[in-house]
Amino acid sequence: MSSYNGFSSPVTLSVSGLPAGISANFSNTVVTPGTTTQLTVTNTSGAVGNYTLLLNGISGAINKSMDFTVGSSLGVGIPTLTSPANNATNIGSLPSLTWAATTNATTYQLQISRRPDFNSLVLNELGITTNSYTVVAPLSGYSEYYWRTCSQFMWNW
């Protein structure tokens, strides 16, 4: 929290507007300008989607509030890669990649790399709406590639 106009008094923070069953806790509920706190929202397993919450700050007679939005994509499964199989060879330069569809996924992200740590991407395709993708830019022959997918729900990975 930063100071405004020389304000230096402690501020008590709270959050309201949480869906039923969800809880939110600050690492420090009382902060002074120049210090930080962390808000942790838990028990989100049944609350997939975006929620607008209200952050409240009180210091003496001063009471300020602001809206903010949080999202939960819990419940989106992890895709299982189905084809080509692990360590497959001779898959061609324009392979079709498939994976098992996952619960609640609206899109998928696909990455192809020459490195198992994915630090150098050959392909990073976002917004795939099916559980398959055919490579359109030829991959180099006699090379080793790694691929992975990630389920997405309404926003990014």
PDB file of C-alpha atoms in Angstrom:
ATOM      1  CA  MET A   1       0.000   0.000   0.000  1.00  0.00           C
ATOM      2  CA  SER A   2       1.388   3.421  -0.892  1.00  0.00           C
ATOM      3  CA  SER A   3       0.934   6.692   0.955  1.00  0.00           C
ATOM      4  CA  TYR A   4      -1.299   9.419  -0.426  1.00  0.00           C
ATOM      5  CA  ASN A   5      -0.856  13.070   0.574  1.00  0.00           C
ATOM      6  CA  GLY A   6       1.286  12.156   3.595  1.00  0.00           C
ATOM      7  CA  PHE A   7      -1.272   9.730   5.051  1.00  0.00           C
ATOM      8  CA  SER A   8       0.516   7.346   7.433  1.00  0.00           C
ATOM      9  CA  SER A   9      -2.128   5.800   9.708  1.00  0.00           C
ATOM     10  CA  PRO A  10      -2.802   2.032   9.828  1.00  0.00           C
ATOM     11  CA  VAL A  11      -5.580   0.781   7.540  1.00  0.00           C
ATOM     12  CA  THR A  12      -7.753  -2.266   8.290  1.00  0.00           C
ATOM     13  CA  LEU A  13      -8.585  -4.242   5.134  1.00  0.00           C
ATOM     14  CA  SER A  14     -11.512  -6.549   4.399  1.00  0.00           C
ATOM     15  CA  VAL A  15     -13.216  -8.104   1.373  1.00  0.00           C
ATOM     16  CA  SER A  16     -16.943  -8.462   0.784  1.00  0.00           C
ATOM     17  CA  GLY A  17     -19.127  -9.873  -1.985  1.00  0.00           C
ATOM     18  CA  LEU A  18     -17.676 -13.388  -1.852  1.00  0.00           C
ATOM     19  CA  PRO A  19     -19.794 -16.213  -3.305  1.00  0.00           C
ATOM     20  CA  ALA A  20     -21.161 -18.741  -0.800  1.00  0.00           C
ATOM     21  CA  GLY A  21     -18.484 -21.078   0.547  1.00  0.00           C
ATOM     22  CA  ILE A  22     -15.554 -18.948  -0.641  1.00  0.00           C
ATOM     23  CA  SER A  23     -13.231 -17.354   1.892  1.00  0.00           C
ATOM     24  CA  ALA A  24     -10.640 -14.593   1.592  1.00  0.00           C
ATOM     25  CA  ASN A  25      -7.844 -13.822   4.021  1.00  0.00           C
ATOM     26  CA  PHE A  26      -5.110 -11.205   4.108  1.00  0.00           C
ATOM     27  CA  SER A  27      -1.633 -12.104   5.352  1.00  0.00           C
ATOM     28  CA  ASN A  28      -1.930  -8.869   7.381  1.00  0.00           C
ATOM     29  CA  THR A  29      -5.359  -7.281   7.789  1.00  0.00           C
ATOM     30  CA  VAL A  30      -3.847  -4.093   9.212  1.00  0.00           C
ATOM     31  CA  VAL A  31      -1.287  -2.350   7.009  1.00  0.00           C
ATOM     32  CA  THR A  32       0.425   1.009   7.035  1.00  0.00           C
ATOM     33  CA  PRO A  33       1.461   2.929   3.913  1.00  0.00           C
ATOM     34  CA  GLY A  34       4.715   1.499   2.567  1.00  0.00           C
ATOM     35  CA  THR A  35       3.956  -2.089   3.626  1.00  0.00           C
ATOM     36  CA  THR A  36       2.336  -4.953   1.737  1.00  0.00           C
ATOM     37  CA  THR A  37      -0.156  -7.705   2.349  1.00  0.00           C
ATOM     38  CA  GLN A  38      -1.320 -10.697   0.341  1.00  0.00           C
ATOM     39  CA  LEU A  39      -4.941 -11.657  -0.276  1.00  0.00           C
ATOM     40  CA  THR A  40      -5.610 -15.402  -0.573  1.00  0.00           C
ATOM     41  CA  VAL A  41      -8.976 -16.605  -1.871  1.00  0.00           C
ATOM     42  CA  THR A  42      -9.745 -20.254  -0.996  1.00  0.00           C
ATOM     43  CA  ASN A  43     -12.440 -22.924  -1.402  1.00  0.00           C
ATOM     44  CA  THR A  44     -12.958 -21.980  -5.036  1.00  0.00           C
ATOM     45  CA  SER A  45     -13.609 -25.491  -6.357  1.00  0.00           C
ATOM     46  CA  GLY A  46     -17.312 -24.855  -6.935  1.00  0.00           C
ATOM     47  CA  ALA A  47     -16.947 -21.262  -8.086  1.00  0.00           C
ATOM     48  CA  VAL A  48     -15.641 -21.392 -11.648  1.00  0.00           C
ATOM     49  CA  GLY A  49     -15.936 -18.000 -13.328  1.00  0.00           C
ATOM     50  CA  ASN A  50     -15.303 -14.306 -12.682  1.00  0.00           C
ATOM     51  CA  TYR A  51     -16.498 -12.495  -9.566  1.00  0.00           C
ATOM     52  CA  THR A  52     -16.513  -8.815  -8.659  1.00  0.00           C
ATOM     53  CA  LEU A  53     -15.515  -8.309  -5.037  1.00  0.00           C
ATOM     54  CA  LEU A  54     -15.310  -5.198  -2.869  1.00  0.00           C
ATOM     55  CA  LEU A  55     -12.061  -4.270  -1.119  1.00  0.00           C
ATOM     56  CA  ASN A  56     -12.693  -2.133   1.983  1.00  0.00           C
ATOM     57  CA  GLY A  57     -10.110  -0.029   3.818  1.00  0.00           C
ATOM     58  CA  ILE A  58     -10.886   1.675   7.144  1.00  0.00           C
ATOM     59  CA  SER A  59      -8.656   4.027   9.110  1.00  0.00           C
ATOM     60  CA  GLY A  60     -10.385   5.895  11.913  1.00  0.00           C
ATOM     61  CA  ALA A  61     -13.347   7.766  10.411  1.00  0.00           C
ATOM     62  CA  ILE A  62     -12.077   7.257   6.844  1.00  0.00           C
ATOM     63  CA  ASN A  63     -13.699   4.399   4.922  1.00  0.00           C
ATOM     64  CA  LYS A  64     -12.718   3.730   1.273  1.00  0.00           C
ATOM     65  CA  SER A  65     -13.819   0.907  -1.036  1.00  0.00           C
ATOM     66  CA  MET A  66     -12.993  -0.300  -4.535  1.00  0.00           C
ATOM     67  CA  ASP A  67     -14.252  -3.093  -6.788  1.00  0.00           C
ATOM     68  CA  PHE A  68     -11.937  -5.703  -8.258  1.00  0.00           C
ATOM     69  CA  THR A  69     -12.494  -8.860 -10.270  1.00  0.00           C
ATOM     70  CA  VAL A  70     -11.082 -12.307  -9.566  1.00  0.00           C
ATOM     71  CA  GLY A  71     -11.468 -15.436 -11.633  1.00  0.00           C
ATOM     72  CA  SER A  72     -11.296 -19.123 -10.932  1.00  0.00           C
ATOM     73  CA  SER A  73     -10.649 -21.718 -13.589  1.00  0.00           C
ATOM     74  CA  LEU A  74     -10.555 -24.617 -11.185  1.00  0.00           C
ATOM     75  CA  GLY A  75     -12.427 -27.535 -12.569  1.00  0.00           C
ATOM     76  CA  VAL A  76     -10.688 -27.253 -15.929  1.00  0.00           C
ATOM     77  CA  GLY A  77      -8.929 -30.543 -16.471  1.00  0.00           C
ATOM     78  CA  ILE A  78      -5.406 -31.177 -17.668  1.00  0.00           C
ATOM     79  CA  PRO A  79      -5.332 -32.472 -21.253  1.00  0.00           C
ATOM     80  CA  THR A  80      -3.863 -35.926 -21.880  1.00  0.00           C
ATOM     81  CA  LEU A  81      -1.789 -36.051 -25.061  1.00  0.00           C
ATOM     82  CA  THR A  82      -3.034 -38.871 -27.285  1.00  0.00           C
ATOM     83  CA  SER A  83      -1.283 -38.651 -30.658  1.00  0.00           C
ATOM     84  CA  PRO A  84       1.465 -38.842 -31.632  1.00  0.00           C
ATOM     85  CA  ALA A  85       2.562 -41.152 -28.834  1.00  0.00           C
ATOM     86  CA  ASN A  86       5.515 -40.291 -26.603  1.00  0.00           C
ATOM     87  CA  ASN A  87       8.855 -40.893 -28.362  1.00  0.00           C
ATOM     88  CA  ALA A  88       7.105 -41.370 -31.707  1.00  0.00           C
ATOM     89  CA  THR A  89       9.321 -41.239 -34.789  1.00  0.00           C
ATOM     90  CA  ASN A  90       8.643 -40.547 -38.458  1.00  0.00           C
ATOM     91  CA  ILE A  91       5.590 -38.401 -37.767  1.00  0.00           C
ATOM     92  CA  GLY A  92       6.168 -36.179 -40.797  1.00  0.00           C
ATOM     93  CA  SER A  93       6.809 -32.459 -41.031  1.00  0.00           C
ATOM     94  CA  LEU A  94       3.130 -31.458 -40.693  1.00  0.00           C
ATOM     95  CA  PRO A  95       1.852 -33.725 -37.913  1.00  0.00           C
ATOM     96  CA  SER A  96      -1.670 -33.761 -36.532  1.00  0.00           C
ATOM     97  CA  LEU A  97      -1.588 -33.489 -32.750  1.00  0.00           C
ATOM     98  CA  THR A  98      -4.523 -34.667 -30.638  1.00  0.00           C
ATOM     99  CA  TRP A  99      -5.328 -34.694 -26.957  1.00  0.00           C
ATOM    100  CA  ALA A 100      -8.253 -35.727 -24.771  1.00  0.00           C
ATOM    101  CA  ALA A 101     -10.871 -32.996 -24.393  1.00  0.00           C
ATOM    102  CA  THR A 102     -11.140 -31.644 -20.844  1.00  0.00           C
ATOM    103  CA  THR A 103     -14.053 -30.630 -18.656  1.00  0.00           C
ATOM    104  CA  ASN A 104     -15.019 -26.938 -18.757  1.00  0.00           C
ATOM    105  CA  ALA A 105     -12.303 -25.958 -21.244  1.00  0.00           C
ATOM    106  CA  THR A 106     -13.396 -23.264 -23.677  1.00  0.00           C
ATOM    107  CA  THR A 107     -10.110 -23.238 -25.622  1.00  0.00           C
ATOM    108  CA  TYR A 108      -6.665 -24.809 -25.567  1.00  0.00           C
ATOM    109  CA  GLN A 109      -3.130 -23.531 -25.911  1.00  0.00           C
ATOM    110  CA  LEU A 110      -0.579 -25.646 -27.781  1.00  0.00           C
ATOM    111  CA  GLN A 111       3.190 -25.307 -27.568  1.00  0.00           C
ATOM    112  CA  ILE A 112       5.898 -27.092 -29.554  1.00  0.00           C
ATOM    113  CA  SER A 113       9.562 -26.816 -28.621  1.00  0.00           C
ATOM    114  CA  ARG A 114      12.905 -28.406 -29.422  1.00  0.00           C
ATOM    115  CA  ARG A 115      13.702 -28.300 -25.711  1.00  0.00           C
ATOM    116  CA  PRO A 116      11.963 -30.294 -22.937  1.00  0.00           C
ATOM    117  CA  ASP A 117      11.913 -27.160 -20.721  1.00  0.00           C
ATOM    118  CA  PHE A 118       9.980 -25.221 -23.423  1.00  0.00           C
ATOM    119  CA  ASN A 119      12.374 -22.244 -23.140  1.00  0.00           C
ATOM    120  CA  SER A 120      12.517 -21.953 -26.910  1.00  0.00           C
ATOM    121  CA  LEU A 121       9.169 -22.330 -28.677  1.00  0.00           C
ATOM    122  CA  VAL A 122       8.736 -23.380 -32.284  1.00  0.00           C
ATOM    123  CA  LEU A 123       4.957 -22.873 -32.006  1.00  0.00           C
ATOM    124  CA  ASN A 124       2.711 -21.193 -29.443  1.00  0.00           C
ATOM    125  CA  GLU A 125      -0.888 -21.385 -30.631  1.00  0.00           C
ATOM    126  CA  LEU A 126      -3.671 -19.823 -28.533  1.00  0.00           C
ATOM    127  CA  GLY A 127      -7.440 -20.110 -28.741  1.00  0.00           C
ATOM    128  CA  ILE A 128      -7.706 -23.587 -30.245  1.00  0.00           C
ATOM    129  CA  THR A 129     -11.378 -24.575 -29.982  1.00  0.00           C
ATOM    130  CA  THR A 130     -11.016 -28.312 -30.664  1.00  0.00           C
ATOM    131  CA  ASN A 131      -8.847 -31.025 -29.136  1.00  0.00           C
ATOM    132  CA  SER A 132      -6.615 -31.354 -32.189  1.00  0.00           C
ATOM    133  CA  TYR A 133      -4.263 -29.237 -34.260  1.00  0.00           C
ATOM    134  CA  THR A 134      -2.444 -29.836 -37.530  1.00  0.00           C
ATOM    135  CA  VAL A 135       0.909 -28.087 -37.822  1.00  0.00           C
ATOM    136  CA  VAL A 136       0.872 -25.693 -40.813  1.00  0.00           C
ATOM    137  CA  ALA A 137       4.534 -24.581 -40.910  1.00  0.00           C
ATOM    138  CA  PRO A 138       6.713 -27.630 -41.632  1.00  0.00           C
ATOM    139  CA  LEU A 139       8.864 -28.953 -38.797  1.00  0.00           C
ATOM    140  CA  SER A 140      12.487 -29.826 -39.584  1.00  0.00           C
ATOM    141  CA  GLY A 141      13.145 -33.455 -40.385  1.00  0.00           C
ATOM    142  CA  TYR A 142      15.404 -35.619 -38.228  1.00  0.00           C
ATOM    143  CA  SER A 143      14.779 -33.385 -35.209  1.00  0.00           C
ATOM    144  CA  GLU A 144      13.389 -34.053 -31.762  1.00  0.00           C
ATOM    145  CA  TYR A 145      10.350 -32.013 -30.681  1.00  0.00           C
ATOM    146  CA  TYR A 146       8.317 -31.741 -27.490  1.00  0.00           C
ATOM    147  CA  TRP A 147       4.699 -30.649 -27.292  1.00  0.00           C
ATOM    148  CA  ARG A 148       2.136 -29.831 -24.644  1.00  0.00           C
ATOM    149  CA  THR A 149      -1.340 -28.400 -24.327  1.00  0.00           C
ATOM    150  CA  CYS A 150      -3.103 -26.450 -21.634  1.00  0.00           C
ATOM    151  CA  SER A 151      -6.847 -26.100 -21.049  1.00  0.00           C
ATOM    152  CA  GLN A 152      -8.152 -22.572 -20.891  1.00  0.00           C
ATOM    153  CA  PHE A 153     -11.354 -21.272 -19.365  1.00  0.00           C
ATOM    154  CA  MET A 154     -12.421 -17.766 -20.390  1.00  0.00           C
ATOM    155  CA  TRP A 155      -8.890 -16.350 -20.181  1.00  0.00           C
ATOM    156  CA  ASN A 156      -5.210 -17.229 -20.262  1.00  0.00           C
ATOM    157  CA  TRP A 157      -3.116 -20.197 -19.171  1.00  0.00           C
TER     158      TRP A 157
END
